[in-house]
Short mmCIF file of C-alpha atoms in Angstrom, two decimals:
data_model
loop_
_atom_site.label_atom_id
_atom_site.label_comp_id
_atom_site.label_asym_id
_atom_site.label_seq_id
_atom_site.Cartn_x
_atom_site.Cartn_y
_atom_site.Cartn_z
CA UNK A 589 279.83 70.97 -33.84
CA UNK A 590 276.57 69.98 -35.22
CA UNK A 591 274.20 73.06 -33.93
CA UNK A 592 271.18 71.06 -35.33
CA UNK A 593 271.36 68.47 -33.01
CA UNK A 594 271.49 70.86 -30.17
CA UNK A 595 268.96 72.87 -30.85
CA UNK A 596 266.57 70.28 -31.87
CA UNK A 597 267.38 68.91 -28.09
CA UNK A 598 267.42 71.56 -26.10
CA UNK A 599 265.69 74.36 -27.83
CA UNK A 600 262.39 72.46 -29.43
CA UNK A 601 261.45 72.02 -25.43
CA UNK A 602 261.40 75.11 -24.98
CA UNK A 603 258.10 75.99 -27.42
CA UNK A 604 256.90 75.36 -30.87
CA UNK A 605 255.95 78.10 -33.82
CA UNK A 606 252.48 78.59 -35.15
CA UNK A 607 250.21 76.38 -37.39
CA UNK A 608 246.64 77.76 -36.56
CA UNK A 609 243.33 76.01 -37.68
CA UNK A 610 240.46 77.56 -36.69
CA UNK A 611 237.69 75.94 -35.43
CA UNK A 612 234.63 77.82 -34.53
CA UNK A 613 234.21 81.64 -33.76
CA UNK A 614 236.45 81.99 -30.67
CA UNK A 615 238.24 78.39 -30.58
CA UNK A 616 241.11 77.34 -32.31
CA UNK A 617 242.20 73.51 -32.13
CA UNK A 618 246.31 73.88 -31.39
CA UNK A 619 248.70 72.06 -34.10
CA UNK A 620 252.18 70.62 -34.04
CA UNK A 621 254.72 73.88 -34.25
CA UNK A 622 251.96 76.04 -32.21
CA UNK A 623 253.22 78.45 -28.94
CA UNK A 624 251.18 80.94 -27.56
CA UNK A 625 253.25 83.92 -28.27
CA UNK A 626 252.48 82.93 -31.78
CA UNK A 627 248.97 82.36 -31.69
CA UNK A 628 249.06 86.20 -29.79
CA UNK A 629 250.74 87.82 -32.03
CA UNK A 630 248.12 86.26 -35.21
CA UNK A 631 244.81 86.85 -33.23
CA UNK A 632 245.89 90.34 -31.53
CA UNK A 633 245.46 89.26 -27.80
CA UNK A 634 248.43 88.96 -25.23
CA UNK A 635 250.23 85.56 -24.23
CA UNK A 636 248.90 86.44 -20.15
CA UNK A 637 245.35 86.68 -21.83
CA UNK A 638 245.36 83.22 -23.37
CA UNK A 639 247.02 81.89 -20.83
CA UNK A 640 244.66 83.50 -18.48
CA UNK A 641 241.12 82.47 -19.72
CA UNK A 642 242.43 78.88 -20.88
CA UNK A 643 243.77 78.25 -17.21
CA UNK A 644 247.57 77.31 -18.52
CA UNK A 645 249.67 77.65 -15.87
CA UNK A 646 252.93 77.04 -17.98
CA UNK A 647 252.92 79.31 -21.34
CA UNK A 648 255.63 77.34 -22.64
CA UNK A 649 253.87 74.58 -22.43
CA UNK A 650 250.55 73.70 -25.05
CA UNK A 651 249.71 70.57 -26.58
CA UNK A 652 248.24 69.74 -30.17
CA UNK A 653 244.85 68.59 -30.39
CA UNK A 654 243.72 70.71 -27.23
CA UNK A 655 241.64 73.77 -28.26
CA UNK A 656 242.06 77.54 -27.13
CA UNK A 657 239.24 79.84 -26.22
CA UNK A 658 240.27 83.38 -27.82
CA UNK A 659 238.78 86.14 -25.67
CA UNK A 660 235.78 88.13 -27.77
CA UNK A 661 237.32 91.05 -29.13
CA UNK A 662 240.45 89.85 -30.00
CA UNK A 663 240.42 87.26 -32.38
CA UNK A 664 241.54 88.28 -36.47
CA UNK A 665 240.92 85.14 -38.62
CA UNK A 666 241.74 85.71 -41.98
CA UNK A 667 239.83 87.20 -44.37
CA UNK A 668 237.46 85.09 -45.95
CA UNK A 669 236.02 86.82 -49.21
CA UNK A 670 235.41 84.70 -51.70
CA UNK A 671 237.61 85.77 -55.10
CA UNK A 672 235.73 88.80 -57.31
CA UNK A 673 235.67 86.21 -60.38
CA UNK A 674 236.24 82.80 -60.66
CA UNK A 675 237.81 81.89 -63.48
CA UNK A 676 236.68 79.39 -66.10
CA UNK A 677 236.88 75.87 -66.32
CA UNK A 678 237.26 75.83 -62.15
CA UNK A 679 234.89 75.71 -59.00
CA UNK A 680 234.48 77.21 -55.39
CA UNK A 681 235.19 75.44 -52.30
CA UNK A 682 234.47 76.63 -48.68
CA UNK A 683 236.90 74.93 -46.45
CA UNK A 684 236.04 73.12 -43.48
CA UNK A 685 237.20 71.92 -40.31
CA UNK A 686 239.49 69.23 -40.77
CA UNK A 687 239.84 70.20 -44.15
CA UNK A 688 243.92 69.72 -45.69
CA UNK A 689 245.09 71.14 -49.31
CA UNK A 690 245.93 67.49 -49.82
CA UNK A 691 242.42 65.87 -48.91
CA UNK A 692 240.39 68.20 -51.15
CA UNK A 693 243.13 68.01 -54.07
CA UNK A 694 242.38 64.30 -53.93
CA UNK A 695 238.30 65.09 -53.74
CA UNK A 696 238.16 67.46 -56.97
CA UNK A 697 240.76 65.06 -58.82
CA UNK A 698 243.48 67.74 -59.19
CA UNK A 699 246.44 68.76 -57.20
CA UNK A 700 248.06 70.88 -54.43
CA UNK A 701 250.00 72.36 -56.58
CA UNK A 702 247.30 72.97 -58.64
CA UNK A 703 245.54 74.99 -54.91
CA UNK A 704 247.95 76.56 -54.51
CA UNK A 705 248.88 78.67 -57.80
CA UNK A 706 245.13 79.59 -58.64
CA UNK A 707 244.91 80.83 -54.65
CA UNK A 708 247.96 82.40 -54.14
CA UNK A 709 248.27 80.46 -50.83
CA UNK A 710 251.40 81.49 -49.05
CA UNK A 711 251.68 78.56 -46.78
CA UNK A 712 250.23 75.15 -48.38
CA UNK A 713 250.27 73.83 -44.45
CA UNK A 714 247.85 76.63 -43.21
CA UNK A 715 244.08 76.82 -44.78
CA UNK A 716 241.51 78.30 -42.27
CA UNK A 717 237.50 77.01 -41.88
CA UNK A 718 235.46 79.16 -44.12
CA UNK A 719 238.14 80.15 -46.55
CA UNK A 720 236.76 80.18 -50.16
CA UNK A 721 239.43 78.26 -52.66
CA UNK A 722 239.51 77.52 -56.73
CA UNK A 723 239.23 74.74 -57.46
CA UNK A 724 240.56 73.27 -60.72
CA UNK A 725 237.83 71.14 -62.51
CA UNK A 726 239.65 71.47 -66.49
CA UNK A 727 243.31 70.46 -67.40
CA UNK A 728 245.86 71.15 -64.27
CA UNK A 729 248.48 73.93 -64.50
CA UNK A 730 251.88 72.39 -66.51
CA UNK A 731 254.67 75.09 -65.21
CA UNK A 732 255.47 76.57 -62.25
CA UNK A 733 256.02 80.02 -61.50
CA UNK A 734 259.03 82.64 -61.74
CA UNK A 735 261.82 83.42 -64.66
CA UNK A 736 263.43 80.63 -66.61
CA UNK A 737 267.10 80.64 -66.18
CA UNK A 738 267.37 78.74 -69.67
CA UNK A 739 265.03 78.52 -72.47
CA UNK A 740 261.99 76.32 -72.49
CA UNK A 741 258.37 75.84 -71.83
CA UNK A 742 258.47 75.73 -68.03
CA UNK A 743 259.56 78.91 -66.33
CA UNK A 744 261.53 77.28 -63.66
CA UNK A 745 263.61 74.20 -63.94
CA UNK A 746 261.27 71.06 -63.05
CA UNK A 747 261.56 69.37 -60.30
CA UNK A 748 263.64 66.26 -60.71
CA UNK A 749 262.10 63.03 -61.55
CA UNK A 750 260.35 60.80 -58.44
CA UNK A 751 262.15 57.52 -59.73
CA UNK A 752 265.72 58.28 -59.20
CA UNK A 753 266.36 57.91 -55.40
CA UNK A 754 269.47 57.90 -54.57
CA UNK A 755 271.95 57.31 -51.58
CA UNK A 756 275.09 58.54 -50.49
CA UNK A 757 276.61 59.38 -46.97
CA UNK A 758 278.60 62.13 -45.39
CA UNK A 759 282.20 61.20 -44.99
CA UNK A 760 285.28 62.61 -43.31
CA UNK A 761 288.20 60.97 -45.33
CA UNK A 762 286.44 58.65 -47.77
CA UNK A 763 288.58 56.21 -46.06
CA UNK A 764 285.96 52.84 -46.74
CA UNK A 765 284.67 53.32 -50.07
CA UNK A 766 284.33 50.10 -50.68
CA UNK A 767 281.77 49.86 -47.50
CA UNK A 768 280.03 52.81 -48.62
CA UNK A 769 279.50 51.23 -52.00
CA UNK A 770 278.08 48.06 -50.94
CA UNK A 771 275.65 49.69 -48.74
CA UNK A 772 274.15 51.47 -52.11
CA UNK A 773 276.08 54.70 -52.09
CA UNK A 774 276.43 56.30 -54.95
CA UNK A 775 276.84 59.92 -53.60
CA UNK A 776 280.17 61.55 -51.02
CA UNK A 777 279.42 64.12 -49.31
CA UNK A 778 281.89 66.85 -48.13
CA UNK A 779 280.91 70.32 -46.43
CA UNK A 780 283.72 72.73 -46.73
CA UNK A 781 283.83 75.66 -44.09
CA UNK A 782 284.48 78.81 -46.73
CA UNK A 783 285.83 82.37 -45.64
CA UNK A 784 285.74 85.00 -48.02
CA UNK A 785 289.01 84.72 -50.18
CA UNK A 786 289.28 81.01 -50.16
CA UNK A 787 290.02 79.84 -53.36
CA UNK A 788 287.74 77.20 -55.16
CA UNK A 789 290.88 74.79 -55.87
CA UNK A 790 290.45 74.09 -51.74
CA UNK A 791 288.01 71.18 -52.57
CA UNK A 792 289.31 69.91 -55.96
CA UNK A 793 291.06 67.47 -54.10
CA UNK A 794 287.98 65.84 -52.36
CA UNK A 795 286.19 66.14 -55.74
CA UNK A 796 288.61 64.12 -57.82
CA UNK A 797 288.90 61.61 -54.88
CA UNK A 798 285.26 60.90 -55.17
CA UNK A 799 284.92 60.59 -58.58
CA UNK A 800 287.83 58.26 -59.01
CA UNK A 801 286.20 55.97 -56.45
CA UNK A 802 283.12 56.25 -58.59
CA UNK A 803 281.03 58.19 -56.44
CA UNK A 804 278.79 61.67 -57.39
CA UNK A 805 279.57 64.18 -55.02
CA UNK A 806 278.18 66.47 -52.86
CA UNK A 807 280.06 69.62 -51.80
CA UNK A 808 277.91 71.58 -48.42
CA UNK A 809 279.32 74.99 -48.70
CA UNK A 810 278.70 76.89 -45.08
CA UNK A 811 281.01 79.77 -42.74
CA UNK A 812 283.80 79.07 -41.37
CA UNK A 813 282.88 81.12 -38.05
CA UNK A 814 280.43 79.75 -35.45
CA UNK A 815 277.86 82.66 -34.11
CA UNK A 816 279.32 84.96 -37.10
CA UNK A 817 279.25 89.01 -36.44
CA UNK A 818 276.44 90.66 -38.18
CA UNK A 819 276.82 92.00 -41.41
CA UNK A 820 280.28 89.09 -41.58
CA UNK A 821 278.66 87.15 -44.28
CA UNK A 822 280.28 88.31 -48.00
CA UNK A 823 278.14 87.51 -50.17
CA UNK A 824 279.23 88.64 -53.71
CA UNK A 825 282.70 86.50 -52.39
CA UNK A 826 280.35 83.52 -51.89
CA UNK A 827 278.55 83.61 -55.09
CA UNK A 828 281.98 83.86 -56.63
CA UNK A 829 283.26 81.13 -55.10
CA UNK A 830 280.07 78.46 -55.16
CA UNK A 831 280.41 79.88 -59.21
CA UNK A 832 284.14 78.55 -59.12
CA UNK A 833 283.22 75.75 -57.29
CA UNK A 834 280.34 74.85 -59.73
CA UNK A 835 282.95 74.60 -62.48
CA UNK A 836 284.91 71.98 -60.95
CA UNK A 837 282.37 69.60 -61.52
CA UNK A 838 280.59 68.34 -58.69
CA UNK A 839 277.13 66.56 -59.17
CA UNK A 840 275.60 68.79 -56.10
CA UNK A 841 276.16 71.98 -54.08
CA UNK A 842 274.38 72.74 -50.87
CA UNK A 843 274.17 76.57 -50.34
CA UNK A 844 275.20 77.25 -46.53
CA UNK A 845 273.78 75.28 -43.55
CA UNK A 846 271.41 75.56 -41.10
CA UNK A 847 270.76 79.68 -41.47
CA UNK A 848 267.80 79.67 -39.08
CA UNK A 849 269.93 79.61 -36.41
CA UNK A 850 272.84 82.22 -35.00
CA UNK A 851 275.53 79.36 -34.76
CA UNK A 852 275.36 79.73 -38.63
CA UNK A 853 273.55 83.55 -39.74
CA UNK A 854 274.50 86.65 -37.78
CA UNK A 855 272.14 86.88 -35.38
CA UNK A 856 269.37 89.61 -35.70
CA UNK A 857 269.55 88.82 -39.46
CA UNK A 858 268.12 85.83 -39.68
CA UNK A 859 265.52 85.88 -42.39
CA UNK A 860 264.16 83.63 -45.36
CA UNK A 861 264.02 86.64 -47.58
CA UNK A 862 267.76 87.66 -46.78
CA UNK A 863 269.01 84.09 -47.30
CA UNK A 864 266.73 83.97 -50.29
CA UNK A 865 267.56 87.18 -51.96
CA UNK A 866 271.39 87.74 -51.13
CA UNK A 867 272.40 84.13 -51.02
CA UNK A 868 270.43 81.45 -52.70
CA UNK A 869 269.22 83.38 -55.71
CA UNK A 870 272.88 84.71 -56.78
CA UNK A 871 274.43 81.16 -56.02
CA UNK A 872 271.76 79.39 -58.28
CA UNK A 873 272.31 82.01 -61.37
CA UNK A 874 276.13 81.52 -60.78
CA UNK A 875 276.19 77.68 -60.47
CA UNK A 876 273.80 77.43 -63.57
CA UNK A 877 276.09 79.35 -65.53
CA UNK A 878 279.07 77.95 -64.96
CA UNK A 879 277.90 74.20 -64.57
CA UNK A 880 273.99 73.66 -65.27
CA UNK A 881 274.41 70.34 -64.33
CA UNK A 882 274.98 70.90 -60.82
CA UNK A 883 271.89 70.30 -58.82
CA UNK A 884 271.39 73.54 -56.47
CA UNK A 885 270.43 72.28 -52.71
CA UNK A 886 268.68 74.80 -50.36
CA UNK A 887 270.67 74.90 -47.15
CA UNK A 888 269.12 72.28 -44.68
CA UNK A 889 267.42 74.11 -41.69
CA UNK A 890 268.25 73.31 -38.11
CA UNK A 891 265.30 71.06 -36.85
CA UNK A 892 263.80 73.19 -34.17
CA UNK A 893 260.94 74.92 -32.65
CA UNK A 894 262.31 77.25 -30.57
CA UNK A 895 261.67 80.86 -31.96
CA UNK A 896 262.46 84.59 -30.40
CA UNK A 897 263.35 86.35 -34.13
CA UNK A 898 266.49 86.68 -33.37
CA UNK A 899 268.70 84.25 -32.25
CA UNK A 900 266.76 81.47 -34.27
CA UNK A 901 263.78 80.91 -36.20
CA UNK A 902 261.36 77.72 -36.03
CA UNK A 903 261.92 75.64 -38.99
CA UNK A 904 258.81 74.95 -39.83
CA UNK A 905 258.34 79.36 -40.46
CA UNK A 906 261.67 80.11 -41.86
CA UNK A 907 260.89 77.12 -44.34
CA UNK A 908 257.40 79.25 -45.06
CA UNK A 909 259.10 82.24 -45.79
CA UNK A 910 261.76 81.02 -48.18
CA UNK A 911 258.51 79.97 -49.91
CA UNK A 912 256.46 83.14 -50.13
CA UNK A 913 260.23 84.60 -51.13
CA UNK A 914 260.56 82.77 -54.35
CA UNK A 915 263.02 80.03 -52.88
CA UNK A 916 261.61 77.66 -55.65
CA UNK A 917 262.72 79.43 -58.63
CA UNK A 918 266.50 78.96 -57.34
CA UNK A 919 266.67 75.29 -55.60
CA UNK A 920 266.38 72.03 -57.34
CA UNK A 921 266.28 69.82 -54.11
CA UNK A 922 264.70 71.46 -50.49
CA UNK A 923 267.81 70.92 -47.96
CA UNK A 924 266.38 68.86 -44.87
CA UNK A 925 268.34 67.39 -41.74
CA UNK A 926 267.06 64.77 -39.44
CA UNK A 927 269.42 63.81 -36.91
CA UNK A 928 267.91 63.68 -33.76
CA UNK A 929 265.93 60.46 -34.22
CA UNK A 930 265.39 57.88 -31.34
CA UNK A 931 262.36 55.74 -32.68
CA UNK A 932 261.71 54.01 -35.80
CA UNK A 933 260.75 56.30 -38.56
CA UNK A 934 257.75 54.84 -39.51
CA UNK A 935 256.32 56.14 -35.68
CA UNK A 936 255.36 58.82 -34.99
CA UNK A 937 254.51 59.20 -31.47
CA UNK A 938 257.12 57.41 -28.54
CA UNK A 939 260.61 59.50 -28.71
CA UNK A 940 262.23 60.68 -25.24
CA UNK A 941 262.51 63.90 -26.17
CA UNK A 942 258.88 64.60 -26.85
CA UNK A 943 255.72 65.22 -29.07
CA UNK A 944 257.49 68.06 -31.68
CA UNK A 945 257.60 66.74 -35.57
CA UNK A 946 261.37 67.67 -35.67
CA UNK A 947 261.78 64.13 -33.76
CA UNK A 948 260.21 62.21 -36.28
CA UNK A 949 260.75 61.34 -39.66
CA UNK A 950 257.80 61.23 -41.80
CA UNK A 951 256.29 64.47 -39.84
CA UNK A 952 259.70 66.29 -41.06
CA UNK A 953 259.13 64.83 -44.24
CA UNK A 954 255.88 66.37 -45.08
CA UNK A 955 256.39 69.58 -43.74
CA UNK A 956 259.46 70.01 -45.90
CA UNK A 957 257.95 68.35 -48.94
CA UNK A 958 254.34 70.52 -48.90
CA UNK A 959 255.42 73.76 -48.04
CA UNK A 960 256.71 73.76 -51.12
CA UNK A 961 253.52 72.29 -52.37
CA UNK A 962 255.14 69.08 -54.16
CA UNK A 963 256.94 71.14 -56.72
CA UNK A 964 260.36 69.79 -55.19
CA UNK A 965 261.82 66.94 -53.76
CA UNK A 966 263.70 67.25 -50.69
CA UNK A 967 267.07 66.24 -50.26
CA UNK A 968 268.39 64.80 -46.65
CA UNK A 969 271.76 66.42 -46.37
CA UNK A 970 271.84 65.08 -43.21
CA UNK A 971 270.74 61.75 -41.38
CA UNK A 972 271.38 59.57 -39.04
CA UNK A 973 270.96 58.09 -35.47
CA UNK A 974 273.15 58.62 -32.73
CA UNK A 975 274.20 55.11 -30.56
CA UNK A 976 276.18 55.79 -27.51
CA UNK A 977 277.39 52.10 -27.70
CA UNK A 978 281.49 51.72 -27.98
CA UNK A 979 281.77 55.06 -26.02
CA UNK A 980 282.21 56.35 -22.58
CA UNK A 981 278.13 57.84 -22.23
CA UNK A 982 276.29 60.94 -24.14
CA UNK A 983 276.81 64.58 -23.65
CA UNK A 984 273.58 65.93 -21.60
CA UNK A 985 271.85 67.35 -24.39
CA UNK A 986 271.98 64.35 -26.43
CA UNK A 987 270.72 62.01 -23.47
CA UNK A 988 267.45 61.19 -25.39
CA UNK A 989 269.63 58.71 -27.60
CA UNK A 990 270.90 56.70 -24.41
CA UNK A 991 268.79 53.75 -25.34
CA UNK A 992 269.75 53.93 -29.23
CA UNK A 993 271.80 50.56 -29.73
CA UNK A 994 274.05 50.23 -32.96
CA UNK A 995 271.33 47.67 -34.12
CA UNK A 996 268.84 50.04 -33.95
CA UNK A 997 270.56 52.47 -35.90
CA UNK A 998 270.86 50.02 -38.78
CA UNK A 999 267.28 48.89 -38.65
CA UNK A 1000 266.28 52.92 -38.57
CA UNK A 1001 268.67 53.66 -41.37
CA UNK A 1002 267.32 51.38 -43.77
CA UNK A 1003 263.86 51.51 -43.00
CA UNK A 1004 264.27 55.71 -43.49
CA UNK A 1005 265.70 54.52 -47.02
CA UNK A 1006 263.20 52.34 -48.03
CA UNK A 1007 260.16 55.06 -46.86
CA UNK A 1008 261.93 57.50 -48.83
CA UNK A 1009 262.96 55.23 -52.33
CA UNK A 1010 258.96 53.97 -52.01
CA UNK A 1011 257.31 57.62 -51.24
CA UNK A 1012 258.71 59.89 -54.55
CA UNK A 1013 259.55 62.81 -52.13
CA UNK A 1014 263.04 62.10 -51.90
CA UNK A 1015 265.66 62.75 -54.25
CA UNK A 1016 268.94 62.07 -52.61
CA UNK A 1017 269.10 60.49 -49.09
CA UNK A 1018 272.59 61.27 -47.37
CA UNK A 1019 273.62 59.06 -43.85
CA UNK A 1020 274.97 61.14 -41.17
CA UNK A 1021 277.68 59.78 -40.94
CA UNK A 1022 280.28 56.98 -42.26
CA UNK A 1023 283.29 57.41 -40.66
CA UNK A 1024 283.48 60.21 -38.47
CA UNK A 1025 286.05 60.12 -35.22
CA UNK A 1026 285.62 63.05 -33.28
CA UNK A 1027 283.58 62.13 -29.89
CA UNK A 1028 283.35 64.89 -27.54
CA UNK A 1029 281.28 63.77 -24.39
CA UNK A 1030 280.73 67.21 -23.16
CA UNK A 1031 279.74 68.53 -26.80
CA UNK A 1032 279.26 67.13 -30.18
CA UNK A 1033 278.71 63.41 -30.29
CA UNK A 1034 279.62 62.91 -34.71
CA UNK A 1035 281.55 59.58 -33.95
CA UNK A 1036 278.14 58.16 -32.05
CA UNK A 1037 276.54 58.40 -35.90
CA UNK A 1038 279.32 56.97 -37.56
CA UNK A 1039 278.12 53.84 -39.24
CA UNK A 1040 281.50 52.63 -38.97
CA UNK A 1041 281.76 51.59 -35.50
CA UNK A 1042 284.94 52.48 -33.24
CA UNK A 1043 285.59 48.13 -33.53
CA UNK A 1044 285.18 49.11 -37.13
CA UNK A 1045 282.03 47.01 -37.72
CA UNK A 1046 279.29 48.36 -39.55
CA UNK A 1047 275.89 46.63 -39.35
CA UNK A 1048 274.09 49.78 -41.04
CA UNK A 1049 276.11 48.83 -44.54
CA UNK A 1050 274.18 45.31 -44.21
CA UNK A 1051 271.09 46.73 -43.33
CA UNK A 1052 271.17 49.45 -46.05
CA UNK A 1053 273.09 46.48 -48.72
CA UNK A 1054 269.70 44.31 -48.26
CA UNK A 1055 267.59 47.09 -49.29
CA UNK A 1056 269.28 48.94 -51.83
CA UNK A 1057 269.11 45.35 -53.66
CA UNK A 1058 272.46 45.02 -53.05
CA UNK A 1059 273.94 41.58 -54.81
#
């Protein structure tokens, strides 16, 4: 079962995480990912007292672009001191309201990247009113940050070139590879469900397959157990067997899926730093060394808002923290999944479901792409558009795709290729899915994405043939 899709359903109604800007003294204007619980645990107040003196009657329930009154006395903004010394060859900035990293990047001439290093800014997405930045005004900053895991002038591998899009789709049994191939694949993906012990050799099968069909591949390594047991996840047998893996020769490697959530990361554990520290970093070192070719894919994040710190964390602040825990120095594509689309991508207002970004494309996009300030590309691991057309209905929690037809899904497909070939944020782009069977109507829908339709038409592979420049 795809957990992602469920949670982004019935979970991201529930509440959204925290983006605060502030706006004057005691009001803050609210943002997409904002719930009050959030917003009372940055400015020291209670979720009753906001609610309270702001007249909400439902807590669960705030909307971005209203404004919040924060009761005198309670509200912490962030420090604003400017820096002791500011360093030469750069300029001061004091940030105002409306202000964006990328808006005043593009008024001094320099980048967000560029922000972001000389101000040690955690969280590119989150600059308060009256914060003093840096400001570049000489030559911009040529490496980014952390140790080099082979020699050379940069300290981290750089992030892959903007020019080489590239599409590829998640299969089940590779069983049309002749449709995938006129649609513009180039990439197979596989996800293999690994217990500690397995044995690398378990996807040399689906490797060679690939490759003789003349596809790259991409292997998604996650746990074989749904809600895992805390403390279940082996790490050191991981590492060992991504290394192994790695050494087989596939183009890609995702490491794990979806660990913001407790259908894939013990619950009570669930932390950037943890994934970051135990997981990611050891994977990367091992894959480099026995393959550096392999490109090293962050596990994509369940698309969600709903957040309690325990059983799942937003997106949108687990993706924060893998940040501000180094995540960059050991990922050469940010994992993202978007599979709970029901408008066209370039929209973003108008889905059933609701207002948060995790329905939408280009929102999800961005957030992914400048939390990590532009130093990466992001890699969709993941997506697709569920039509219930050829079967019997939806499950409940995916009734927001009822009115999805099969020609919408090839229209949305290719127009979420083209935005992401034109745009340079995207390095891979893979469909969710081609030829998935399974159809459960009281659970997992995967057959409803399936390009390959149960009649076994496919109108996506003309869609996506026309604009991959398909002859």
């Amino acid at each position: 079962m795809k957990k992602s899709r469920v949670v982004a359903v019935v979970l991201a109604l529930v509440g959204v995480l925290i983006t605060v800007t502030v706006v004057s003294a005691f009001t803050y204007q609210i943002q997409w990912g904002d719930t009050l619980w959030g917003l009372s645990r940055h400015f020291g107040t209670t979720v009753d007292t906001l609610a309270r003196v702001n007249n909400i009657s439902n807590p669960n329930l705030i909307f971005a672009g209203h404004y919040l009154e924060i009761p005198d006395g309670t509200a912490v903004p962030p420090p604003t001191v400017p820096p002791p010394t500011v360093p030469p060859g750069t300029t001061t900035y004091v940030v105002q309201r409306g202000d964006t990293l990328s808006s005043i990047a593009s008024r001094f001439g320099t980048t967000v990247y560029a922000i972001v290093q000389l101000n040690n800014i955690p969280n590119p997405n989150l600059i308060f009113p009256g914060q003093v930045l840096i400001i570049p005004v000489g030559p911009l900053p040529t490496t980014t940050p952390g140790p080099s895991p082979t020699p050379g002038p940069s300290p981290t591998p750089p992030p892959p070139p903007t020019s080489n899009f590239e599409l590829g789709g998640q299969t089940l049994s590779l069983a049309y590879p002749e449709r995938m191939q006129y649609a513009g694949m180039t990439w197979a993906k596989f996800q293999y469900k690994w217990t500690a012990g397995d044995s690398p050799e378990a996807v040399t099968g689906v490797i060679n397959a690939a490759r003789n069909q003349g596809f790259k591949v991409l292997v998604s390594v996650t746990g074989a157990n749904t809600y895992p047991a805390p403390g279940s996840i082996n790490f050191a047998s991981l590492t060992q067997f991504l290394s192994g893996v790695a050494a087989l020769g596939p183009d890609a490697i995702e490491v794990w899926n979806e660990q913001n959530i407790d259908f894939e990361w013990p619950a009570g554990e669930i932390s950037p730093v943890s994934y970051v520290n135990n997981m990611l970093a050891p994977a990367y070192q091992a894959i480099k060394q026995a393959n550096p070719n392999v490109i090293v894919i962050s596990g994509a994040l369940a698309p969600t808002g709903f957040d309690n710190g325990y059983n799942a964390w937003a997106d949108n602040r687990y993706l924060t923290g893998m940040w501000q825990a180094g995540a960059v120095n050991y990922l050469d594509c940010i994992g993202v999944h978007h599979n709970a689309g029901a408008t066209s991508p370039t929209v973003t207002v108008g889905h059933p479901g609701g207002s948060h970004y995790s329905w939408y494309f280009l929102p999800t996009l961005n957030l992914y792409h400048n939390t990590f300030a532009g130093t990466r590309q992001v890699c969709f691991t993941e997506l697709g558009y569920l039509s219930p057309e050829g079967f019997p209905g939806l499950p409940p929690n995916f009734s927001w795709a009822a009115n999805t037809t099969v020609a919408n899904q090839a229209q949305w497909l290719a127009e979420a290729v083209t935005l992401s070939r034109t745009g340079g944020k995207v390095r891979l782009l893979t469909v969710y899915n081609v030829d998935f069977t399974e159809f459960d109507i009281t659970g997992d829908p995967q057959a409803g994405y399936a390009i390959i339709r149960p009649d076994t038409s496919c109108p996506a592979c003309d869609s996506l043939h026309g604009v991959m420049g398909g002859n």
